[in-house]
């Protein structure tokens, strides 16, 4: 009888510890999720400010390539090393601010077109709808989209090869396919990255913000391109 009581007591302790661990995990996940969306909102706003400054200064189109290059170097080589410190906040604002600065010249080009304001407005609205819809679905369904990792990597390689080939071919149809492919690919990354946060696969909100921001940025850029091509602009 004594051994049976000891067993029941131990079982109860294990269950209590398990419940406590689950609760702590849920709290940690919610904290990462909250911090990610807060930082994402701030970086998007900061990008809008730097894009506005770039537009006002009428910076040349080359600014886009330089800004993307700076953002890529910082995102690949610097951010992962400082993501667990306060310096990571500064680096993520550097990256998103640079991308916003590079976006300004592109927006000036599109806004100068006959249907430019309509194209830019539609691209912004479409990007918002895509991101909010996919995020809401991932959050409410709580599905694990980690299985998409391999497909997303393969899709990224295909799109990259097609984009490089089109530099020399300059085919409008291929440009259309590449832009559509990138939009689909980035949509998949939104599901994948959000799922990782929900299921504990991503515990660093700075890196989570970086991934989601890049998806939003690429969707917007390629919606601009897609709408421009379809409108013969």
mmCIF file of C-alpha atoms in Angstrom:
data_model
loop_
_atom_site.group_PDB
_atom_site.id
_atom_site.type_symbol
_atom_site.label_atom_id
_atom_site.label_comp_id
_atom_site.label_asym_id
_atom_site.label_seq_id
_atom_site.Cartn_x
_atom_site.Cartn_y
_atom_site.Cartn_z
ATOM 1 C CA UNK A 1 0.000 0.000 0.000
ATOM 2 C CA UNK A 2 2.826 2.375 0.862
ATOM 3 C CA UNK A 3 4.524 1.782 -2.503
ATOM 4 C CA UNK A 4 1.201 2.357 -4.263
ATOM 5 C CA UNK A 5 0.741 5.697 -2.458
ATOM 6 C CA UNK A 6 4.314 6.693 -3.339
ATOM 7 C CA UNK A 7 3.671 5.859 -6.968
ATOM 8 C CA UNK A 8 0.477 7.915 -7.016
ATOM 9 C CA UNK A 9 2.262 10.818 -5.323
ATOM 10 C CA UNK A 10 5.089 10.719 -7.852
ATOM 11 C CA UNK A 11 2.595 10.518 -10.731
ATOM 12 C CA UNK A 12 0.778 13.551 -9.386
ATOM 13 C CA UNK A 13 4.033 15.487 -9.090
ATOM 14 C CA UNK A 14 5.000 14.602 -12.656
ATOM 15 C CA UNK A 15 1.607 15.726 -13.942
ATOM 16 C CA UNK A 16 1.866 18.978 -11.987
ATOM 17 C CA UNK A 17 5.350 19.615 -13.360
ATOM 18 C CA UNK A 18 4.162 18.827 -16.886
ATOM 19 C CA UNK A 19 1.230 21.215 -16.566
ATOM 20 C CA UNK A 20 3.544 23.909 -15.210
ATOM 21 C CA UNK A 21 6.029 23.355 -18.041
ATOM 22 C CA UNK A 22 3.239 23.629 -20.632
ATOM 23 C CA UNK A 23 1.987 26.827 -19.026
ATOM 24 C CA UNK A 24 5.477 28.357 -18.949
ATOM 25 C CA UNK A 25 6.031 27.356 -22.572
ATOM 26 C CA UNK A 26 2.749 29.002 -23.590
ATOM 27 C CA UNK A 27 3.677 32.191 -21.728
ATOM 28 C CA UNK A 28 7.103 32.272 -23.399
ATOM 29 C CA UNK A 29 5.558 31.703 -26.834
ATOM 30 C CA UNK A 30 3.009 34.479 -26.323
ATOM 31 C CA UNK A 31 5.797 36.814 -25.227
ATOM 32 C CA UNK A 32 7.844 36.077 -28.359
ATOM 33 C CA UNK A 33 4.741 36.524 -30.521
ATOM 34 C CA UNK A 34 3.821 39.846 -28.874
ATOM 35 C CA UNK A 35 7.366 41.207 -29.107
ATOM 36 C CA UNK A 36 7.670 40.078 -32.729
ATOM 37 C CA UNK A 37 4.535 41.874 -33.905
ATOM 38 C CA UNK A 38 5.390 44.970 -31.868
ATOM 39 C CA UNK A 39 8.887 45.169 -33.343
ATOM 40 C CA UNK A 40 7.567 44.346 -36.815
ATOM 41 C CA UNK A 41 5.106 47.248 -36.610
ATOM 42 C CA UNK A 42 7.877 49.608 -35.511
ATOM 43 C CA UNK A 43 10.253 48.516 -38.280
ATOM 44 C CA UNK A 44 7.555 48.857 -40.936
ATOM 45 C CA UNK A 45 6.808 52.361 -39.699
ATOM 46 C CA UNK A 46 10.521 53.210 -39.678
ATOM 47 C CA UNK A 47 10.856 51.898 -43.231
ATOM 48 C CA UNK A 48 7.962 54.094 -44.297
ATOM 49 C CA UNK A 49 9.735 57.119 -42.794
ATOM 50 C CA UNK A 50 13.068 56.360 -44.519
ATOM 51 C CA UNK A 51 11.230 55.677 -47.791
ATOM 52 C CA UNK A 52 9.522 59.053 -47.478
ATOM 53 C CA UNK A 53 12.865 60.755 -46.872
ATOM 54 C CA UNK A 54 14.354 58.965 -49.881
ATOM 55 C CA UNK A 55 11.437 60.050 -52.057
ATOM 56 C CA UNK A 56 11.700 63.644 -50.887
ATOM 57 C CA UNK A 57 15.426 63.703 -51.673
ATOM 58 C CA UNK A 58 14.774 62.078 -55.070
ATOM 59 C CA UNK A 59 17.604 59.601 -54.567
ATOM 60 C CA UNK A 60 18.724 57.733 -57.724
ATOM 61 C CA UNK A 61 17.517 54.178 -58.517
ATOM 62 C CA UNK A 62 20.995 52.832 -57.727
ATOM 63 C CA UNK A 63 20.121 53.528 -54.082
ATOM 64 C CA UNK A 64 17.883 50.448 -54.141
ATOM 65 C CA UNK A 65 20.715 48.070 -55.084
ATOM 66 C CA UNK A 66 23.090 49.621 -52.551
ATOM 67 C CA UNK A 67 20.479 49.456 -49.791
ATOM 68 C CA UNK A 68 19.622 45.829 -50.546
ATOM 69 C CA UNK A 69 23.330 44.968 -50.502
ATOM 70 C CA UNK A 70 23.827 46.645 -47.121
ATOM 71 C CA UNK A 71 20.730 44.920 -45.718
ATOM 72 C CA UNK A 72 21.849 41.504 -46.983
ATOM 73 C CA UNK A 73 25.335 41.822 -45.467
ATOM 74 C CA UNK A 74 23.929 43.009 -42.132
ATOM 75 C CA UNK A 75 21.210 40.346 -42.114
ATOM 76 C CA UNK A 76 23.520 37.445 -42.933
ATOM 77 C CA UNK A 77 26.718 38.316 -41.103
ATOM 78 C CA UNK A 78 25.818 40.753 -38.324
ATOM 79 C CA UNK A 79 22.262 40.196 -37.081
ATOM 80 C CA UNK A 80 22.621 36.503 -36.093
ATOM 81 C CA UNK A 81 25.599 37.407 -33.885
ATOM 82 C CA UNK A 82 23.836 40.177 -31.971
ATOM 83 C CA UNK A 83 20.231 38.949 -32.052
ATOM 84 C CA UNK A 84 20.385 37.917 -28.375
ATOM 85 C CA UNK A 85 21.548 41.328 -27.200
ATOM 86 C CA UNK A 86 20.275 44.907 -27.215
ATOM 87 C CA UNK A 87 22.499 45.586 -30.229
ATOM 88 C CA UNK A 88 20.179 43.356 -32.257
ATOM 89 C CA UNK A 89 17.466 46.017 -32.026
ATOM 90 C CA UNK A 90 19.786 48.573 -33.587
ATOM 91 C CA UNK A 91 20.817 46.214 -36.368
ATOM 92 C CA UNK A 92 17.232 45.282 -37.287
ATOM 93 C CA UNK A 93 16.372 48.983 -37.552
ATOM 94 C CA UNK A 94 19.494 49.513 -39.663
ATOM 95 C CA UNK A 95 18.390 46.744 -42.044
ATOM 96 C CA UNK A 96 14.768 47.822 -42.331
ATOM 97 C CA UNK A 97 15.712 51.501 -42.554
ATOM 98 C CA UNK A 98 18.137 50.754 -45.386
ATOM 99 C CA UNK A 99 15.498 48.777 -47.275
ATOM 100 C CA UNK A 100 13.021 51.606 -46.817
ATOM 101 C CA UNK A 101 15.596 54.074 -48.125
ATOM 102 C CA UNK A 102 16.102 51.914 -51.205
ATOM 103 C CA UNK A 103 12.356 51.622 -51.714
ATOM 104 C CA UNK A 104 11.958 55.376 -52.156
ATOM 105 C CA UNK A 105 13.407 55.628 -55.699
ATOM 106 C CA UNK A 106 11.241 52.710 -56.864
ATOM 107 C CA UNK A 107 8.123 54.357 -55.492
ATOM 108 C CA UNK A 108 9.022 57.597 -57.270
ATOM 109 C CA UNK A 109 9.348 55.684 -60.539
ATOM 110 C CA UNK A 110 5.970 53.969 -60.147
ATOM 111 C CA UNK A 111 4.197 57.110 -58.952
ATOM 112 C CA UNK A 112 5.384 58.923 -62.084
ATOM 113 C CA UNK A 113 3.514 56.434 -64.299
ATOM 114 C CA UNK A 114 -0.005 57.241 -65.594
ATOM 115 C CA UNK A 115 -1.582 54.701 -63.237
ATOM 116 C CA UNK A 116 1.240 54.871 -60.699
ATOM 117 C CA UNK A 117 -0.696 55.911 -57.579
ATOM 118 C CA UNK A 118 -3.256 53.182 -58.275
ATOM 119 C CA UNK A 119 -0.514 50.562 -58.679
ATOM 120 C CA UNK A 120 1.271 51.599 -55.475
ATOM 121 C CA UNK A 121 -1.972 51.753 -53.496
ATOM 122 C CA UNK A 122 -3.096 48.346 -54.751
ATOM 123 C CA UNK A 123 0.305 46.819 -53.967
ATOM 124 C CA UNK A 124 0.227 48.211 -50.428
ATOM 125 C CA UNK A 125 -3.326 47.017 -49.838
ATOM 126 C CA UNK A 126 -2.621 43.610 -51.361
ATOM 127 C CA UNK A 127 0.478 43.155 -49.214
ATOM 128 C CA UNK A 128 -1.486 44.009 -46.084
ATOM 129 C CA UNK A 129 -4.303 41.613 -46.952
ATOM 130 C CA UNK A 130 -1.905 38.757 -47.742
ATOM 131 C CA UNK A 131 0.107 39.177 -44.551
ATOM 132 C CA UNK A 132 -2.844 39.657 -42.195
ATOM 133 C CA UNK A 133 -4.821 36.782 -43.734
ATOM 134 C CA UNK A 134 -1.960 34.296 -43.593
ATOM 135 C CA UNK A 135 -0.905 35.361 -40.093
ATOM 136 C CA UNK A 136 -4.480 35.094 -38.840
ATOM 137 C CA UNK A 137 -4.819 31.624 -40.363
ATOM 138 C CA UNK A 138 -1.553 30.415 -38.807
ATOM 139 C CA UNK A 139 -2.487 31.858 -35.414
ATOM 140 C CA UNK A 140 -6.046 30.539 -35.313
ATOM 141 C CA UNK A 141 -5.408 27.113 -36.832
ATOM 142 C CA UNK A 142 -2.164 26.597 -34.851
ATOM 143 C CA UNK A 143 -1.069 24.160 -37.552
ATOM 144 C CA UNK A 144 2.573 23.202 -37.754
ATOM 145 C CA UNK A 145 3.889 24.283 -41.162
ATOM 146 C CA UNK A 146 7.443 23.103 -40.537
ATOM 147 C CA UNK A 147 6.940 20.472 -43.264
ATOM 148 C CA UNK A 148 7.065 23.323 -45.792
ATOM 149 C CA UNK A 149 10.748 23.997 -45.153
ATOM 150 C CA UNK A 150 12.041 21.742 -47.901
ATOM 151 C CA UNK A 151 9.476 22.933 -50.443
ATOM 152 C CA UNK A 152 10.257 26.575 -49.681
ATOM 153 C CA UNK A 153 13.983 26.031 -50.120
ATOM 154 C CA UNK A 154 13.445 24.233 -53.425
ATOM 155 C CA UNK A 155 11.075 26.967 -54.583
ATOM 156 C CA UNK A 156 13.592 29.628 -53.604
ATOM 157 C CA UNK A 157 16.295 27.979 -55.731
ATOM 158 C CA UNK A 158 13.961 27.696 -58.746
ATOM 159 C CA UNK A 159 12.895 31.344 -58.481
ATOM 160 C CA UNK A 160 16.496 32.479 -58.005
ATOM 161 C CA UNK A 161 17.659 30.641 -61.126
ATOM 162 C CA UNK A 162 14.724 32.011 -63.142
ATOM 163 C CA UNK A 163 15.405 35.563 -61.945
ATOM 164 C CA UNK A 164 19.096 35.322 -62.849
ATOM 165 C CA UNK A 165 18.241 33.885 -66.265
ATOM 166 C CA UNK A 166 15.815 36.710 -66.930
ATOM 167 C CA UNK A 167 18.581 39.274 -66.413
ATOM 168 C CA UNK A 168 19.935 38.119 -69.790
ATOM 169 C CA UNK A 169 16.666 37.043 -71.443
ATOM 170 C CA UNK A 170 14.539 40.027 -70.368
ATOM 171 C CA UNK A 171 11.279 38.228 -71.124
ATOM 172 C CA UNK A 172 8.133 39.948 -69.784
ATOM 173 C CA UNK A 173 6.372 36.592 -69.383
ATOM 174 C CA UNK A 174 9.269 35.244 -67.307
ATOM 175 C CA UNK A 175 9.313 38.424 -65.227
ATOM 176 C CA UNK A 176 5.615 37.886 -64.562
ATOM 177 C CA UNK A 177 6.224 34.271 -63.538
ATOM 178 C CA UNK A 178 9.146 35.214 -61.279
ATOM 179 C CA UNK A 179 7.162 37.928 -59.493
ATOM 180 C CA UNK A 180 4.184 35.591 -58.999
ATOM 181 C CA UNK A 181 6.527 32.844 -57.791
ATOM 182 C CA UNK A 182 8.182 35.132 -55.239
ATOM 183 C CA UNK A 183 4.800 36.265 -53.906
ATOM 184 C CA UNK A 184 3.730 32.645 -53.429
ATOM 185 C CA UNK A 185 7.091 31.779 -51.898
ATOM 186 C CA UNK A 186 7.001 34.668 -49.409
ATOM 187 C CA UNK A 187 3.413 33.774 -48.519
ATOM 188 C CA UNK A 188 4.649 30.303 -47.652
ATOM 189 C CA UNK A 189 7.423 31.792 -45.525
ATOM 190 C CA UNK A 190 4.865 33.840 -43.562
ATOM 191 C CA UNK A 191 3.014 30.632 -42.666
ATOM 192 C CA UNK A 192 6.280 28.830 -41.939
ATOM 193 C CA UNK A 193 7.785 31.573 -39.765
ATOM 194 C CA UNK A 194 4.569 32.257 -37.846
ATOM 195 C CA UNK A 195 4.133 28.536 -37.230
ATOM 196 C CA UNK A 196 7.672 28.310 -35.856
ATOM 197 C CA UNK A 197 6.920 31.036 -33.324
ATOM 198 C CA UNK A 198 3.659 29.410 -32.236
ATOM 199 C CA UNK A 199 5.208 25.950 -31.876
ATOM 200 C CA UNK A 200 8.387 27.098 -30.129
ATOM 201 C CA UNK A 201 10.717 26.615 -33.078
ATOM 202 C CA UNK A 202 11.664 30.300 -33.054
ATOM 203 C CA UNK A 203 12.310 31.873 -29.640
ATOM 204 C CA UNK A 204 14.164 35.011 -30.736
ATOM 205 C CA UNK A 205 11.745 37.796 -31.602
ATOM 206 C CA UNK A 206 14.396 39.837 -33.417
ATOM 207 C CA UNK A 207 15.139 37.027 -35.883
ATOM 208 C CA UNK A 208 11.400 36.338 -36.180
ATOM 209 C CA UNK A 209 10.814 39.986 -37.039
ATOM 210 C CA UNK A 210 13.582 39.885 -39.623
ATOM 211 C CA UNK A 211 12.045 36.884 -41.386
ATOM 212 C CA UNK A 212 8.522 38.316 -41.461
ATOM 213 C CA UNK A 213 9.728 41.747 -42.556
ATOM 214 C CA UNK A 214 11.631 40.290 -45.508
ATOM 215 C CA UNK A 215 8.521 38.375 -46.585
ATOM 216 C CA UNK A 216 6.378 41.523 -46.445
ATOM 217 C CA UNK A 217 9.008 43.594 -48.269
ATOM 218 C CA UNK A 218 9.395 41.059 -51.071
ATOM 219 C CA UNK A 219 5.645 40.622 -51.491
ATOM 220 C CA UNK A 220 5.231 44.398 -51.841
ATOM 221 C CA UNK A 221 8.116 44.783 -54.325
ATOM 222 C CA UNK A 222 6.880 41.954 -56.507
ATOM 223 C CA UNK A 223 3.249 43.055 -56.366
ATOM 224 C CA UNK A 224 4.458 46.395 -57.722
ATOM 225 C CA UNK A 225 6.275 44.591 -60.515
ATOM 226 C CA UNK A 226 3.362 42.261 -61.212
ATOM 227 C CA UNK A 227 0.798 45.056 -61.346
ATOM 228 C CA UNK A 228 3.119 47.154 -63.508
ATOM 229 C CA UNK A 229 3.607 44.345 -66.027
ATOM 230 C CA UNK A 230 -0.091 43.493 -66.140
ATOM 231 C CA UNK A 231 -0.909 47.159 -66.636
ATOM 232 C CA UNK A 232 1.659 47.438 -69.436
ATOM 233 C CA UNK A 233 3.527 50.020 -67.394
#
